[in-house]
């Protein structure tokens, strides 16, 4: 559905991002001058080996950590400059997360876990439960609404996690190694699910992985080595896009 002339909206803008971790007598520079624009509706994979800075980048993008230098804008808002309270509100409105370890609340059943983001939006309990049941049906868990996390398999828990991330239709969903604990068949199911939700509502996905198989689900693969972007490739047309991309640095 490439229209060519139509200009896409930038959803995430990263400018001169740097992150240092100060240790006792050492400083780790985890991100070095990252510049990146991610379009609305894009499924963007942050790809790289362990220790390359993927999770650090995701944490700065999502406002979970403050960078040492530089800024991240989501929908034009400098999330790097928001207070903790403003950030929490911004996240509740605009951002969803899928975690490798699922991060479901153990004392809530599947339906209640999925409904949590709607609670923050003031949706009535009745409506929350209706929506939660509907989306759990979509991820194939209509018969698991009352199950607690420990009563479900890893794949089922992750499907609950996906339903929770998407239920309030956030603009951006961040996923850090979302299939890291799943077998290969379940991995495919989970990735197909993330992709189809994102496409339906033109949502932006930032997917962190070290797995080249997973990267294939993305529209674009941004490769990190030692905290720098060394390659930035649109996967469908397989053309390298602008910017910091530097093939030689790989
Ligand atoms: N909280 C921290 N304190 C100190 N060093 C850290 C911290 N988090 C990450 N690092 C370091 O930053 C680098 C990038 O880490 P990370 O972003 O977790 O990589 P990846 O997710 O690609 O495996 C690594 O060298 C790691 O040791
Ligand atoms: Mg990581």
Coordinates of N, CA, C and O in Angstrom, one line a residue, residues 46-198:
X46 N 14.7 -3.4 16.7 CA 16.1 -3.0 17.1 C 16.8 -4.3 17.3 O 16.5 -5.1 18.2
X47 N 17.8 -4.5 16.5 CA 18.5 -5.8 16.4 C 20.0 -5.7 16.8 O 20.6 -4.6 16.5
X48 N 20.5 -6.7 17.5 CA 21.9 -6.6 17.8 C 22.2 -7.8 18.8 O 21.3 -8.4 19.4
X49 N 23.5 -8.0 19.0 CA 23.9 -9.1 19.9 C 23.7 -8.6 21.4 O 23.4 -7.4 21.6
X50 N 23.9 -9.5 22.3 CA 23.7 -9.2 23.7 C 24.8 -8.1 24.1 O 25.9 -8.2 23.7
X51 N 24.3 -7.1 24.8 CA 25.2 -6.1 25.3 C 25.4 -4.9 24.3 O 26.1 -4.0 24.5
X52 N 24.7 -5.0 23.1 CA 24.8 -3.9 22.1 C 24.1 -2.7 22.4 O 24.3 -1.6 21.8
X53 N 23.2 -2.7 23.4 CA 22.5 -1.5 23.8 C 21.0 -1.5 23.5 O 20.3 -0.5 23.7
X54 N 20.5 -2.6 23.1 CA 19.0 -2.7 22.7 C 18.1 -2.3 23.8 O 17.2 -1.4 23.6
X55 N 18.2 -3.0 24.9 CA 17.3 -2.7 26.0 C 17.5 -1.3 26.6 O 16.5 -0.6 26.9
X56 N 18.7 -0.8 26.6 CA 19.0 0.6 27.0 C 18.3 1.5 26.1 O 17.6 2.5 26.6
X57 N 18.3 1.3 24.8 CA 17.6 2.2 23.8 C 16.1 2.1 24.1 O 15.5 3.2 24.2
X58 N 15.6 0.9 24.2 CA 14.1 0.8 24.5 C 13.7 1.6 25.8 O 12.7 2.2 25.8
X59 N 14.6 1.4 26.8 CA 14.2 2.1 28.1 C 14.2 3.6 27.9 O 13.4 4.3 28.5
X60 N 15.1 4.1 27.1 CA 15.1 5.6 26.9 C 13.9 6.0 26.0 O 13.3 7.0 26.3
X61 N 13.6 5.2 25.0 CA 12.5 5.5 24.2 C 11.2 5.6 24.9 O 10.3 6.4 24.7
X62 N 11.0 4.6 25.8 CA 9.8 4.5 26.6 C 9.8 5.4 27.8 O 8.8 5.4 28.6
X63 N 10.9 6.1 28.1 CA 10.9 7.0 29.2 C 11.1 6.3 30.5 O 10.9 6.9 31.6
X64 N 11.6 5.1 30.5 CA 11.8 4.3 31.7 C 13.1 4.7 32.4 O 13.3 4.5 33.6
X65 N 14.0 5.3 31.6 CA 15.3 5.8 32.1 C 15.6 7.2 31.5 O 15.2 7.4 30.3
X66 N 16.3 8.1 32.2 CA 16.6 9.3 31.6 C 18.0 9.2 30.9 O 18.9 8.7 31.5
X67 N 18.1 9.7 29.7 CA 19.4 9.7 29.0 C 20.4 10.7 29.6 O 20.0 11.6 30.3
X68 N 21.7 10.4 29.3 CA 22.7 11.3 29.7 C 22.7 12.6 28.9 O 23.0 13.7 29.4
X69 N 22.3 12.4 27.6 CA 22.3 13.6 26.7 C 21.3 13.2 25.6 O 21.1 12.1 25.3
X70 N 20.7 14.3 25.0 CA 19.8 14.1 23.9 C 18.4 13.9 24.3 O 18.0 13.9 25.5
X71 N 17.5 13.8 23.3 CA 16.0 13.7 23.6 C 15.3 12.7 22.7 O 15.8 12.3 21.7
X72 N 14.2 12.2 23.3 CA 13.3 11.4 22.6 C 11.9 12.1 22.6 O 11.4 12.5 23.6
X73 N 11.3 12.1 21.4 CA 10.0 12.7 21.2 C 9.0 11.6 20.8 O 9.4 10.9 19.8
X74 N 7.9 11.5 21.4 CA 6.8 10.6 20.9 C 5.6 11.5 20.7 O 5.2 12.3 21.6
X75 N 5.1 11.5 19.5 CA 4.0 12.3 19.1 C 4.3 13.8 19.3 O 3.5 14.6 19.7
X76 N 5.6 14.1 19.2 CA 6.1 15.5 19.3 C 6.4 15.9 20.8 O 6.9 17.0 21.0
X77 N 6.1 15.0 21.7 CA 6.3 15.3 23.2 C 7.7 14.8 23.6 O 8.0 13.7 23.3
X78 N 8.5 15.7 24.2 CA 9.8 15.3 24.6 C 9.7 14.5 25.9 O 9.6 15.1 27.0
X79 N 9.6 13.2 25.7 CA 9.4 12.3 26.9 C 10.6 12.4 27.9 O 10.4 12.2 29.1
X80 N 11.7 12.7 27.3 CA 12.9 12.8 28.2 C 12.9 14.0 29.1 O 13.7 14.1 30.0
X81 N 11.9 14.9 28.9 CA 11.8 16.1 29.7 C 10.6 16.1 30.6 O 10.3 17.1 31.3
X82 N 9.9 15.1 30.6 CA 8.7 15.0 31.5 C 9.0 14.6 32.9 O 10.0 13.9 33.1
X83 N 8.2 15.1 33.8 CA 8.4 14.7 35.2 C 7.9 13.2 35.3 O 7.2 12.7 34.4
X84 N 8.2 12.6 36.4 CA 7.7 11.2 36.6 C 6.2 11.1 36.5 O 5.7 10.1 35.9
X85 N 5.5 12.0 37.1 CA 4.1 12.0 37.1 C 3.5 12.2 35.6 O 2.6 11.5 35.2
X86 N 4.1 13.2 34.9 CA 3.7 13.4 33.5 C 4.0 12.2 32.7 O 3.2 11.8 31.8
X87 N 5.1 11.6 32.9 CA 5.5 10.4 32.2 C 4.5 9.2 32.4 O 4.1 8.6 31.5
X88 N 4.2 9.0 33.6 CA 3.2 7.9 34.0 C 1.9 8.2 33.2 O 1.4 7.2 32.6
X89 N 1.5 9.4 33.2 CA 0.2 9.7 32.5 C 0.4 9.5 31.0 O -0.5 8.9 30.3
X90 N 1.5 9.9 30.5 CA 1.8 9.8 29.1 C 1.8 8.3 28.6 O 1.2 7.9 27.7
X91 N 2.5 7.5 29.5 CA 2.6 6.1 29.2 C 1.2 5.4 29.2 O 0.9 4.6 28.3
X92 N 0.4 5.8 30.2 CA -0.9 5.2 30.3 C -1.8 5.5 29.1 O -2.6 4.7 28.6
X93 N -1.6 6.7 28.5 CA -2.4 7.1 27.4 C -1.9 6.6 26.1 O -2.7 6.3 25.2
X94 N -0.6 6.5 25.9 CA -0.1 6.4 24.5 C 0.8 5.1 24.3 O 1.2 4.9 23.2
X95 N 1.2 4.4 25.4 CA 2.2 3.4 25.3 C 1.7 2.0 25.8 O 1.1 2.0 26.9
X96 N 2.1 1.0 25.1 CA 1.8 -0.4 25.6 C 3.2 -1.1 25.7 O 4.1 -0.8 25.0
X97 N 3.3 -2.1 26.6 CA 4.5 -2.9 26.7 C 4.2 -4.4 26.6 O 3.2 -4.9 27.2
X98 N 5.1 -5.1 25.9 CA 5.1 -6.6 26.0 C 6.5 -7.0 26.5 O 7.5 -6.6 26.0
X99 N 6.5 -7.7 27.6 CA 7.8 -8.1 28.3 C 8.2 -9.5 28.0 O 7.3 -10.4 27.9
X100 N 9.5 -9.8 28.0 CA 10.0 -11.2 27.8 C 9.4 -12.1 28.9 O 9.0 -13.2 28.7
X101 N 9.3 -11.6 30.2 CA 8.9 -12.4 31.3 C 7.4 -12.2 31.6 O 7.0 -12.4 32.7
X102 N 6.7 -11.6 30.6 CA 5.2 -11.5 30.6 C 4.7 -10.4 31.6 O 3.8 -9.6 31.3
X103 N 5.3 -10.4 32.8 CA 5.0 -9.4 33.8 C 3.5 -9.2 34.1 O 2.9 -8.1 34.2
X104 N 2.8 -10.4 34.2 CA 1.4 -10.3 34.6 C 1.3 -10.2 36.1 O 2.2 -10.7 36.8
X105 N 0.2 -9.6 36.6 CA 0.0 -9.6 38.0 C -0.5 -10.9 38.5 O -1.6 -11.4 38.1
X106 N 0.2 -11.5 39.5 CA -0.1 -12.9 39.8 C -1.4 -13.1 40.5 O -2.0 -14.1 40.5
X107 N -1.9 -12.0 41.2 CA -3.2 -12.1 42.0 C -4.4 -11.7 41.1 O -5.5 -11.6 41.6
X108 N -4.2 -11.5 39.8 CA -5.3 -11.2 38.9 C -5.4 -12.3 37.9 O -4.4 -12.8 37.4
X109 N -6.7 -12.6 37.5 CA -6.8 -13.6 36.4 C -6.6 -12.9 35.1 O -6.3 -11.7 35.0
X110 N -6.6 -13.7 34.0 CA -6.3 -13.2 32.7 C -7.1 -12.0 32.3 O -6.6 -11.0 31.9
X111 N -8.5 -12.1 32.5 CA -9.4 -11.0 32.1 C -9.0 -9.7 32.9 O -9.0 -8.7 32.4
X112 N -8.7 -9.9 34.2 CA -8.4 -8.7 35.0 C -7.1 -8.1 34.6 O -6.9 -6.9 34.5
X113 N -6.1 -9.0 34.3 CA -4.8 -8.4 33.9 C -4.9 -7.6 32.6 O -4.4 -6.5 32.5
X114 N -5.7 -8.1 31.7 CA -5.8 -7.5 30.4 C -6.5 -6.1 30.5 O -6.3 -5.2 29.8
X115 N -7.4 -6.1 31.5 CA -8.3 -4.9 31.7 C -7.5 -3.7 32.4 O -8.0 -2.6 32.4
X116 N -6.3 -4.0 32.9 CA -5.7 -3.0 33.7 C -5.5 -1.6 33.0 O -5.8 -0.6 33.6
X117 N -5.0 -1.6 31.7 CA -4.8 -0.3 31.1 C -6.1 0.5 30.9 O -6.1 1.7 30.9
X118 N -7.3 -0.2 30.9 CA -8.6 0.5 30.8 C -9.0 1.2 32.1 O -9.7 2.2 32.1
X119 N -8.5 0.6 33.2 CA -8.8 1.1 34.5 C -8.2 2.6 34.6 O -8.9 3.5 35.1
X120 N -7.0 2.7 34.1 CA -6.3 4.0 34.1 C -7.1 5.0 33.2 O -6.9 6.2 33.3
X121 N -7.9 4.5 32.3 CA -8.6 5.4 31.4 C -10.1 5.7 31.9 O -10.9 6.2 31.1
X122 N -10.4 5.2 33.0 CA -11.7 5.5 33.6 C -12.8 4.8 33.0 O -14.0 5.2 33.0
X123 N -12.5 3.6 32.4 CA -13.6 2.8 31.8 C -14.3 2.0 32.9 O -13.6 1.5 33.8
X124 N -15.6 1.9 32.8 CA -16.3 1.2 33.9 C -16.0 -0.3 33.9 O -15.5 -0.8 32.9
X125 N -16.1 -0.9 35.1 CA -15.7 -2.3 35.3 C -16.5 -3.2 34.2 O -15.9 -4.1 33.6
X126 N -17.8 -2.9 34.1 CA -18.6 -3.8 33.2 C -18.0 -3.7 31.8 O -17.8 -4.7 31.1
X127 N -17.7 -2.5 31.3 CA -17.2 -2.3 30.0 C -15.8 -2.9 29.9 O -15.4 -3.5 28.8
X128 N -15.0 -2.7 30.9 CA -13.6 -3.3 30.9 C -13.6 -4.8 30.7 O -12.9 -5.3 29.9
X129 N -14.5 -5.4 31.4 CA -14.6 -6.9 31.4 C -15.1 -7.4 30.0 O -14.6 -8.4 29.5
X130 N -16.0 -6.6 29.4 CA -16.5 -6.9 28.1 C -15.4 -6.8 27.1 O -15.2 -7.7 26.3
X131 N -14.7 -5.7 27.1 CA -13.6 -5.5 26.2 C -12.5 -6.5 26.3 O -11.9 -7.0 25.4
X132 N -12.2 -6.8 27.6 CA -11.1 -7.8 27.9 C -11.5 -9.2 27.4 O -10.6 -9.8 26.8
X133 N -12.7 -9.6 27.6 CA -13.1 -10.9 27.1 C -13.1 -10.9 25.6 O -12.6 -11.9 25.0
X134 N -13.4 -9.8 24.9 CA -13.4 -9.8 23.5 C -12.0 -9.9 22.9 O -11.8 -10.7 22.0
X135 N -11.1 -9.2 23.5 CA -9.7 -9.3 23.0 C -9.0 -10.6 23.3 O -8.3 -11.2 22.6
X136 N -9.4 -11.2 24.5 CA -8.8 -12.5 24.9 C -9.3 -13.5 23.9 O -8.6 -14.5 23.6
X137 N -10.6 -13.4 23.4 CA -11.1 -14.3 22.4 C -10.3 -14.2 21.1 O -9.9 -15.2 20.5
X138 N -9.9 -12.9 20.8 CA -9.1 -12.7 19.6 C -7.8 -13.4 19.6 O -7.2 -13.8 18.6
X139 N -7.2 -13.5 20.8 CA -5.9 -14.1 20.9 C -6.0 -15.6 21.3 O -5.1 -16.3 21.7
X140 N -7.3 -16.1 21.2 CA -7.5 -17.6 21.3 C -7.6 -18.0 22.8 O -7.3 -19.2 23.1
X141 N -7.9 -17.1 23.7 CA -8.0 -17.5 25.1 C -9.4 -17.3 25.7 O -9.5 -17.1 26.9
X142 N -10.4 -17.5 24.9 CA -11.8 -17.3 25.4 C -12.1 -18.2 26.5 O -12.9 -17.9 27.4
X143 N -11.4 -19.4 26.6 CA -11.7 -20.3 27.7 C -10.7 -20.2 28.8 O -10.5 -21.2 29.6
X144 N -9.9 -19.1 28.9 CA -9.0 -18.9 29.9 C -9.2 -17.7 30.7 O -8.3 -17.2 31.5
X145 N -10.3 -17.0 30.6 CA -10.5 -15.7 31.2 C -10.3 -15.7 32.7 O -9.8 -14.8 33.3
X146 N -10.7 -16.8 33.4 CA -10.6 -16.9 34.8 C -9.3 -17.5 35.3 O -9.2 -17.8 36.5
X147 N -8.4 -17.9 34.4 CA -7.2 -18.5 34.8 C -6.2 -17.5 35.4 O -6.0 -16.4 34.8
X148 N -5.4 -17.9 36.4 CA -4.4 -17.0 36.9 C -3.1 -17.3 36.2 O -2.9 -18.4 35.6
X149 N -2.1 -16.3 36.1 CA -0.9 -16.6 35.4 C -0.3 -17.9 35.6 O 0.1 -18.6 34.6
X150 N -0.1 -18.3 36.9 CA 0.6 -19.6 37.1 C -0.2 -20.8 36.6 O 0.4 -21.9 36.6
X151 N -1.4 -20.6 36.2 CA -2.2 -21.7 35.7 C -2.2 -21.8 34.1 O -2.9 -22.5 33.5
X152 N -1.3 -20.9 33.5 CA -1.2 -20.9 32.1 C 0.2 -21.2 31.6 O 1.2 -20.9 32.3
X153 N 0.3 -21.7 30.4 CA 1.7 -21.9 29.8 C 2.3 -20.6 29.4 O 1.7 -19.5 29.4
X154 N 3.6 -20.6 29.1 CA 4.3 -19.4 28.7 C 3.7 -18.7 27.5 O 3.5 -17.5 27.5
X155 N 3.3 -19.5 26.5 CA 2.7 -18.9 25.3 C 1.3 -18.3 25.6 O 1.0 -17.2 25.1
X156 N 0.6 -18.9 26.5 CA -0.7 -18.4 26.9 C -0.5 -17.1 27.7 O -1.2 -16.1 27.4
X157 N 0.5 -17.1 28.6 CA 0.7 -15.8 29.4 C 1.1 -14.7 28.4 O 0.7 -13.6 28.6
X158 N 1.9 -15.0 27.4 CA 2.4 -14.0 26.5 C 1.2 -13.5 25.7 O 1.1 -12.3 25.4
X159 N 0.3 -14.3 25.4 CA -0.9 -13.9 24.6 C -1.8 -12.9 25.5 O -2.3 -12.0 25.0
X160 N -1.8 -13.2 26.8 CA -2.5 -12.3 27.7 C -1.7 -11.0 27.7 O -2.3 -9.9 27.7
X161 N -0.4 -11.1 27.8 CA 0.4 -9.9 27.8 C 0.2 -9.0 26.5 O 0.2 -7.8 26.6
X162 N 0.0 -9.7 25.4 CA -0.2 -8.9 24.1 C -1.6 -8.3 24.2 O -1.8 -7.1 23.8
X163 N -2.6 -9.0 24.7 CA -4.0 -8.5 24.8 C -3.9 -7.2 25.7 O -4.5 -6.2 25.4
X164 N -3.2 -7.3 26.8 CA -3.1 -6.2 27.7 C -2.4 -5.0 27.0 O -2.8 -3.8 27.2
X165 N -1.3 -5.3 26.2 CA -0.6 -4.2 25.6 C -1.4 -3.4 24.5 O -1.3 -2.3 24.3
X166 N -2.4 -4.2 23.9 CA -3.1 -3.6 22.8 C -4.5 -3.1 23.1 O -5.2 -2.4 22.3
X167 N -5.0 -3.5 24.3 CA -6.5 -3.3 24.6 C -6.9 -1.9 24.5 O -8.0 -1.5 24.0
X168 N -6.0 -1.0 24.9 CA -6.4 0.5 24.9 C -6.0 1.2 23.6 O -6.0 2.4 23.6
X169 N -5.6 0.4 22.6 CA -5.1 1.0 21.4 C -4.0 2.1 21.5 O -4.2 3.2 21.0
X170 N -2.9 1.8 22.2 CA -1.9 2.8 22.4 C -1.2 3.1 21.0 O -1.3 2.3 20.1
X171 N -0.6 4.3 20.9 CA 0.0 4.7 19.7 C 1.3 3.8 19.4 O 1.6 3.5 18.3
X172 N 2.0 3.5 20.5 CA 3.2 2.8 20.4 C 3.2 1.6 21.3 O 2.8 1.7 22.5
X173 N 3.7 0.4 20.8 CA 3.9 -0.7 21.7 C 5.4 -1.1 21.7 O 5.9 -1.3 20.6
X174 N 6.0 -1.1 22.8 CA 7.4 -1.5 23.0 C 7.4 -3.0 23.4 O 6.7 -3.4 24.3
X175 N 8.3 -3.8 22.7 CA 8.4 -5.2 23.1 C 9.9 -5.6 23.1 O 10.6 -5.5 22.1
X176 N 10.3 -6.0 24.3 CA 11.7 -6.3 24.5 C 11.9 -7.9 24.6 O 11.4 -8.5 25.5
X177 N 12.4 -8.5 23.5 CA 12.5 -9.9 23.4 C 11.2 -10.6 23.8 O 11.2 -11.5 24.7
X178 N 10.1 -10.3 23.2 CA 8.8 -10.8 23.6 C 8.6 -12.3 23.5 O 7.8 -12.8 24.2
X179 N 9.5 -12.9 22.7 CA 9.3 -14.4 22.5 C 10.5 -15.1 23.1 O 10.7 -16.3 22.8
X180 N 11.3 -14.4 23.9 CA 12.6 -15.0 24.4 C 12.4 -16.3 25.2 O 13.3 -17.1 25.3
X181 N 11.2 -16.5 25.8 CA 11.0 -17.7 26.6 C 10.1 -18.7 25.9 O 9.6 -19.6 26.6
X182 N 9.8 -18.5 24.6 CA 8.8 -19.4 23.9 C 9.5 -20.3 22.9 O 10.5 -19.9 22.3
X183 N 8.8 -21.4 22.6 CA 9.3 -22.3 21.5 C 9.0 -21.7 20.2 O 8.3 -20.7 20.1
X184 N 9.5 -22.3 19.1 CA 9.5 -21.6 17.8 C 8.1 -21.5 17.2 O 7.7 -20.5 16.6
X185 N 7.2 -22.5 17.5 CA 5.9 -22.5 17.0 C 5.1 -21.3 17.7 O 4.4 -20.5 17.0
X186 N 5.2 -21.3 19.0 CA 4.5 -20.2 19.7 C 5.1 -18.8 19.4 O 4.3 -17.9 19.3
X187 N 6.4 -18.8 19.1 CA 7.0 -17.5 18.7 C 6.3 -17.0 17.4 O 6.0 -15.8 17.3
X188 N 6.1 -17.8 16.5 CA 5.4 -17.4 15.2 C 4.0 -16.9 15.5 O 3.6 -15.8 15.0
X189 N 3.3 -17.7 16.3 CA 1.9 -17.2 16.7 C 1.9 -15.8 17.3 O 1.1 -15.0 17.0
X190 N 2.8 -15.7 18.3 CA 2.9 -14.4 19.0 C 3.2 -13.3 18.1 O 2.6 -12.2 18.2
X191 N 4.2 -13.5 17.2 CA 4.6 -12.4 16.3 C 3.5 -12.0 15.3 O 3.3 -10.9 15.0
X192 N 2.8 -13.1 14.8 CA 1.7 -12.8 13.9 C 0.7 -12.0 14.6 O 0.0 -11.1 14.0
X193 N 0.4 -12.3 15.9 CA -0.6 -11.6 16.6 C -0.2 -10.1 16.8 O -1.0 -9.2 16.6
X194 N 1.0 -9.9 17.2 CA 1.5 -8.5 17.4 C 1.3 -7.7 16.1 O 0.8 -6.6 16.1
X195 N 1.7 -8.4 15.0 CA 1.7 -7.7 13.7 C 0.3 -7.4 13.3 O 0.0 -6.3 12.8
X196 N -0.6 -8.3 13.5 CA -2.0 -8.1 13.0 C -2.7 -7.0 13.8 O -3.4 -6.2 13.3
X197 N -2.5 -7.0 15.1 CA -3.0 -5.9 16.0 C -2.5 -4.6 15.5 O -3.2 -3.6 15.3
X198 N -1.2 -4.5 15.3 CA -0.5 -3.2 14.9 C -1.1 -2.7 13.6 O -1.3 -1.5 13.4

